[in-house]
PDB file of C-alpha atoms and ligand atoms in Angstrom:
ATOM      1  CA  MET A   1      17.488 -76.817  -1.492  1.00 71.00           C
ATOM      2  CA  PRO A   2      15.440 -74.346  -0.383  1.00 80.00           C
ATOM      3  CA  ILE A   3      16.200 -71.399   1.565  1.00 88.00           C
ATOM      4  CA  ASP A   4      15.193 -71.751   5.782  1.00 88.00           C
ATOM      5  CA  ARG A   5      15.784 -68.140   7.417  1.00 88.00           C
ATOM      6  CA  ASN A   6      15.630 -70.122  11.053  1.00 87.00           C
ATOM      7  CA  GLY A   7      18.075 -72.800  10.637  1.00 91.00           C
ATOM      8  CA  LYS A   8      20.795 -73.387   8.092  1.00 92.00           C
ATOM      9  CA  ASP A   9      20.082 -70.132   6.373  1.00 94.00           C
ATOM     10  CA  LYS A  10      19.701 -67.503   9.584  1.00 95.00           C
ATOM     11  CA  GLU A  11      23.312 -66.608  10.597  1.00 96.00           C
ATOM     12  CA  LYS A  12      23.091 -65.619   6.806  1.00 97.00           C
ATOM     13  CA  PHE A  13      19.938 -63.761   7.501  1.00 97.00           C
ATOM     14  CA  GLN A  14      21.530 -62.138  10.440  1.00 97.00           C
ATOM     15  CA  GLN A  15      24.375 -61.160   7.914  1.00 97.00           C
ATOM     16  CA  LEU A  16      21.767 -59.419   5.735  1.00 98.00           C
ATOM     17  CA  GLN A  17      20.230 -57.798   8.633  1.00 98.00           C
ATOM     18  CA  ALA A  18      23.386 -55.968   9.580  1.00 98.00           C
ATOM     19  CA  VAL A  19      23.766 -54.430   5.974  1.00 98.00           C
ATOM     20  CA  ILE A  20      20.131 -53.424   5.923  1.00 98.00           C
ATOM     21  CA  ASP A  21      20.662 -51.564   9.149  1.00 97.00           C
ATOM     22  CA  ASP A  22      24.060 -49.978   8.158  1.00 96.00           C
ATOM     23  CA  LYS A  23      22.705 -48.948   4.956  1.00 96.00           C
ATOM     24  CA  LYS A  24      18.823 -48.333   5.663  1.00 92.00           C
ATOM     25  CA  GLY A  25      17.539 -44.560   5.111  1.00 89.00           C
ATOM     26  CA  MET A  26      20.430 -43.753   2.339  1.00 92.00           C
ATOM     27  CA  PRO A  27      19.745 -42.510  -0.321  1.00 92.00           C
ATOM     28  CA  GLY A  28      19.553 -45.201  -3.265  1.00 93.00           C
ATOM     29  CA  ALA A  29      20.796 -47.745  -0.448  1.00 96.00           C
ATOM     30  CA  LEU A  30      17.996 -50.954  -2.619  1.00 97.00           C
ATOM     31  CA  MET A  31      20.753 -51.769  -5.325  1.00 97.00           C
ATOM     32  CA  PRO A  32      24.201 -51.779  -2.666  1.00 97.00           C
ATOM     33  CA  ILE A  33      21.874 -53.368  -0.176  1.00 98.00           C
ATOM     34  CA  MET A  34      21.187 -56.250  -3.037  1.00 98.00           C
ATOM     35  CA  GLN A  35      24.658 -56.728  -4.319  1.00 97.00           C
ATOM     36  CA  ASN A  36      25.449 -57.430  -0.503  1.00 97.00           C
ATOM     37  CA  ALA A  37      22.831 -60.006   0.183  1.00 98.00           C
ATOM     38  CA  GLN A  38      23.481 -61.685  -3.160  1.00 96.00           C
ATOM     39  CA  GLU A  39      27.713 -61.934  -1.850  1.00 95.00           C
ATOM     40  CA  ILE A  40      25.682 -63.387   1.066  1.00 96.00           C
ATOM     41  CA  PHE A  41      23.681 -66.112  -0.254  1.00 95.00           C
ATOM     42  CA  GLY A  42      25.659 -66.504  -4.039  1.00 91.00           C
ATOM     43  CA  TYR A  43      22.248 -65.766  -5.855  1.00 94.00           C
ATOM     44  CA  LEU A  44      18.924 -63.293  -4.746  1.00 96.00           C
ATOM     45  CA  PRO A  45      16.161 -66.018  -3.773  1.00 95.00           C
ATOM     46  CA  ILE A  46      12.632 -65.002  -3.343  1.00 95.00           C
ATOM     47  CA  GLU A  47      12.797 -65.411   0.220  1.00 96.00           C
ATOM     48  CA  VAL A  48      15.812 -62.864   0.357  1.00 97.00           C
ATOM     49  CA  GLN A  49      14.015 -60.266  -1.678  1.00 98.00           C
ATOM     50  CA  GLN A  50      10.851 -60.311   0.783  1.00 97.00           C
ATOM     51  CA  PHE A  51      13.008 -59.570   3.574  1.00 97.00           C
ATOM     52  CA  ILE A  52      14.960 -56.804   1.802  1.00 98.00           C
ATOM     53  CA  ALA A  53      11.355 -55.287   1.049  1.00 97.00           C
ATOM     54  CA  ASP A  54      10.048 -56.249   4.338  1.00 97.00           C
ATOM     55  CA  GLU A  55      13.310 -54.412   5.618  1.00 97.00           C
ATOM     56  CA  LEU A  56      13.308 -51.560   3.340  1.00 97.00           C
ATOM     57  CA  ASN A  57       9.134 -50.478   3.648  1.00 96.00           C
ATOM     58  CA  ILE A  58       8.626 -51.556  -0.091  1.00 96.00           C
ATOM     59  CA  THR A  59       7.575 -53.988  -2.443  1.00 97.00           C
ATOM     60  CA  LEU A  60       8.102 -56.627  -3.452  1.00 98.00           C
ATOM     61  CA  SER A  61       7.913 -55.903  -7.267  1.00 97.00           C
ATOM     62  CA  GLU A  62       9.755 -53.305  -6.392  1.00 97.00           C
ATOM     63  CA  VAL A  63      13.213 -55.437  -5.462  1.00 97.00           C
ATOM     64  CA  TYR A  64      12.498 -58.065  -7.767  1.00 97.00           C
ATOM     65  CA  GLY A  65      12.171 -55.552 -10.514  1.00 97.00           C
ATOM     66  CA  VAL A  66      15.557 -54.497 -10.085  1.00 96.00           C
ATOM     67  CA  ALA A  67      16.631 -58.120  -9.470  1.00 96.00           C
ATOM     68  CA  THR A  68      15.549 -58.775 -13.166  1.00 94.00           C
ATOM     69  CA  PHE A  69      16.377 -55.886 -14.795  1.00 93.00           C
ATOM     70  CA  TYR A  70      20.267 -55.866 -13.513  1.00 92.00           C
ATOM     71  CA  ALA A  71      22.169 -58.702 -15.354  1.00 84.00           C
ATOM     72  CA  GLN A  72      24.713 -59.083 -12.785  1.00 88.00           C
ATOM     73  CA  PHE A  73      21.653 -60.115  -9.875  1.00 94.00           C
ATOM     74  CA  VAL A  74      20.855 -63.929 -10.736  1.00 91.00           C
ATOM     75  CA  LEU A  75      17.996 -65.599  -9.060  1.00 92.00           C
ATOM     76  CA  GLU A  76      19.199 -68.805  -9.025  1.00 88.00           C
ATOM     77  CA  PRO A  77      21.568 -70.839  -7.121  1.00 89.00           C
ATOM     78  CA  GLN A  78      24.988 -71.001  -9.759  1.00 90.00           C
ATOM     79  CA  GLY A  79      26.548 -74.299 -10.374  1.00 94.00           C
ATOM     80  CA  GLU A  80      30.273 -74.570  -9.223  1.00 94.00           C
ATOM     81  CA  HIS A  81      31.871 -72.978 -12.478  1.00 96.00           C
ATOM     82  CA  VAL A  82      30.019 -70.621 -14.340  1.00 95.00           C
ATOM     83  CA  ILE A  83      30.645 -70.359 -18.195  1.00 97.00           C
ATOM     84  CA  GLY A  84      29.577 -67.395 -19.543  1.00 97.00           C
ATOM     85  CA  VAL A  85      29.945 -67.520 -23.865  1.00 98.00           C
ATOM     86  CA  CYS A  86      30.554 -64.472 -25.350  1.00 97.00           C
ATOM     87  CA  LEU A  87      27.125 -63.704 -28.086  1.00 97.00           C
ATOM     88  CA  GLY A  88      28.673 -59.934 -29.013  1.00 97.00           C
ATOM     89  CA  THR A  89      28.697 -58.868 -32.757  1.00 97.00           C
ATOM     90  CA  ALA A  90      32.512 -59.559 -32.775  1.00 97.00           C
ATOM     91  CA  CYS A  91      31.815 -63.572 -31.611  1.00 98.00           C
ATOM     92  CA  TYR A  92      28.930 -64.263 -32.515  1.00 97.00           C
ATOM     93  CA  VAL A  93      30.386 -63.654 -36.396  1.00 98.00           C
ATOM     94  CA  LYS A  94      33.215 -66.020 -35.504  1.00 97.00           C
ATOM     95  CA  GLY A  95      30.492 -68.252 -34.832  1.00 97.00           C
ATOM     96  CA  SER A  96      30.280 -68.239 -31.120  1.00 98.00           C
ATOM     97  CA  GLN A  97      26.637 -69.810 -30.742  1.00 98.00           C
ATOM     98  CA  ALA A  98      28.042 -73.299 -32.271  1.00 98.00           C
ATOM     99  CA  VAL A  99      29.982 -72.999 -29.323  1.00 98.00           C
ATOM    100  CA  LEU A 100      27.286 -72.817 -26.976  1.00 98.00           C
ATOM    101  CA  ASP A 101      25.334 -75.078 -28.495  1.00 98.00           C
ATOM    102  CA  LYS A 102      27.936 -77.392 -27.969  1.00 98.00           C
ATOM    103  CA  LEU A 103      28.215 -76.983 -24.448  1.00 98.00           C
ATOM    104  CA  SER A 104      24.717 -77.052 -24.269  1.00 98.00           C
ATOM    105  CA  GLU A 105      25.019 -80.384 -26.218  1.00 98.00           C
ATOM    106  CA  ILE A 106      27.778 -81.588 -24.040  1.00 97.00           C
ATOM    107  CA  LEU A 107      26.324 -80.575 -20.769  1.00 97.00           C
ATOM    108  CA  HIS A 108      22.518 -81.521 -21.155  1.00 97.00           C
ATOM    109  CA  CYS A 109      21.787 -78.296 -19.735  1.00 97.00           C
ATOM    110  CA  PRO A 110      20.030 -75.414 -21.698  1.00 96.00           C
ATOM    111  CA  VAL A 111      21.719 -72.119 -22.058  1.00 95.00           C
ATOM    112  CA  GLY A 112      20.798 -69.641 -18.826  1.00 91.00           C
ATOM    113  CA  LYS A 113      20.538 -73.210 -16.274  1.00 92.00           C
ATOM    114  CA  THR A 114      22.817 -75.317 -14.369  1.00 94.00           C
ATOM    115  CA  THR A 115      23.699 -78.821 -14.567  1.00 96.00           C
ATOM    116  CA  GLU A 116      22.050 -81.133 -12.886  1.00 94.00           C
ATOM    117  CA  ASP A 117      25.253 -82.264 -10.203  1.00 95.00           C
ATOM    118  CA  GLY A 118      25.471 -78.129 -10.029  1.00 94.00           C
ATOM    119  CA  LYS A 119      29.002 -78.321 -11.167  1.00 96.00           C
ATOM    120  CA  PHE A 120      28.573 -75.371 -14.192  1.00 97.00           C
ATOM    121  CA  THR A 121      26.032 -72.870 -15.079  1.00 96.00           C
ATOM    122  CA  LEU A 122      25.670 -72.360 -18.841  1.00 96.00           C
ATOM    123  CA  ASN A 123      25.328 -68.426 -19.528  1.00 94.00           C
ATOM    124  CA  ALA A 124      25.369 -65.947 -22.924  1.00 95.00           C
ATOM    125  CA  THR A 125      26.847 -63.102 -22.428  1.00 94.00           C
ATOM    126  CA  ARG A 126      26.950 -59.412 -24.410  1.00 92.00           C
ATOM    127  CA  CYS A 127      30.578 -58.738 -25.355  1.00 95.00           C
ATOM    128  CA  LEU A 128      32.887 -59.802 -23.023  1.00 94.00           C
ATOM    129  CA  GLY A 129      35.693 -57.068 -24.145  1.00 95.00           C
ATOM    130  CA  ALA A 130      37.888 -59.348 -25.570  1.00 95.00           C
ATOM    131  CA  CYS A 131      36.983 -59.115 -29.112  1.00 97.00           C
ATOM    132  CA  GLY A 132      40.217 -59.501 -30.562  1.00 97.00           C
ATOM    133  CA  LEU A 133      40.163 -63.506 -29.279  1.00 97.00           C
ATOM    134  CA  ALA A 134      36.717 -63.983 -30.708  1.00 97.00           C
ATOM    135  CA  PRO A 135      35.284 -66.594 -30.068  1.00 98.00           C
ATOM    136  CA  VAL A 136      35.156 -65.889 -26.280  1.00 98.00           C
ATOM    137  CA  MET A 137      34.541 -67.870 -23.621  1.00 97.00           C
ATOM    138  CA  MET A 138      35.068 -67.363 -19.976  1.00 97.00           C
ATOM    139  CA  ILE A 139      35.124 -70.259 -16.936  1.00 97.00           C
ATOM    140  CA  GLY A 140      34.764 -68.376 -13.654  1.00 94.00           C
ATOM    141  CA  ASP A 141      37.566 -65.933 -14.338  1.00 93.00           C
ATOM    142  CA  GLU A 142      39.894 -67.877 -16.652  1.00 96.00           C
ATOM    143  CA  VAL A 143      39.287 -66.373 -20.539  1.00 97.00           C
ATOM    144  CA  TYR A 144      39.594 -69.508 -23.507  1.00 98.00           C
ATOM    145  CA  GLY A 145      39.659 -67.709 -26.419  1.00 97.00           C
ATOM    146  CA  ARG A 146      39.438 -68.422 -30.758  1.00 97.00           C
ATOM    147  CA  LEU A 147      37.583 -71.393 -29.646  1.00 97.00           C
ATOM    148  CA  LYS A 148      36.319 -73.573 -31.893  1.00 97.00           C
ATOM    149  CA  PRO A 149      33.287 -76.227 -30.963  1.00 97.00           C
ATOM    150  CA  ASP A 150      34.994 -79.166 -31.002  1.00 97.00           C
ATOM    151  CA  GLU A 151      37.845 -77.645 -28.072  1.00 97.00           C
ATOM    152  CA  VAL A 152      35.033 -77.287 -25.822  1.00 96.00           C
ATOM    153  CA  GLU A 153      34.810 -80.826 -24.188  1.00 96.00           C
ATOM    154  CA  GLY A 154      38.487 -81.322 -23.412  1.00 97.00           C
ATOM    155  CA  ILE A 155      38.443 -77.311 -21.357  1.00 97.00           C
ATOM    156  CA  LEU A 156      35.753 -79.160 -19.600  1.00 96.00           C
ATOM    157  CA  ALA A 157      37.616 -81.530 -18.377  1.00 96.00           C
ATOM    158  CA  LYS A 158      40.016 -79.811 -16.442  1.00 94.00           C
ATOM    159  CA  TYR A 159      36.977 -78.519 -13.807  1.00 94.00           C
TER     160      TYR A 159
HETATM  161  S1  LIG B   1      32.639 -59.516 -29.185  1.00 91.45           S
HETATM  162 FE1  LIG B   1      33.156 -61.295 -27.509  1.00 91.45          FE
HETATM  163  S2  LIG B   1      34.412 -60.500 -26.702  1.00 91.45           S
HETATM  164 FE2  LIG B   1      34.012 -59.106 -27.495  1.00 91.45          FE
END
């Protein structure tokens, strides 16, 4: 659903305005404002990036540059459950690519995208810090380790 600044998303823009009013003029205000914006909207649509740029008197490309540089920012709406399959070295060596491929096949969803029903977003991630459990994936805050590709279907069924 598109962003509607004067309709359904009006309140969110008001919240963001309050954040910006509070932080404007502080050195390094852009990052925390963008983090707050992502908490409010769930992601950083281009309309929100434009709003931040206008309010801070900077260009949209400056905001966009930050949004695309840092992995913590997402530019598309996320699914209800966000899956992250670790492609860090330890997990990769233990076959995490096959786990990721299997998920992509089952969900009919390319890596980095969200399923059509909005239920899952499928991401590849860097090391999740649980290398002892390689290969590892996370669904939301839940960690699944020592995974085999044929186990993922059963795990997904829980969601
Ligand atoms: S490499 Fe996957 S958790 Fe560290």
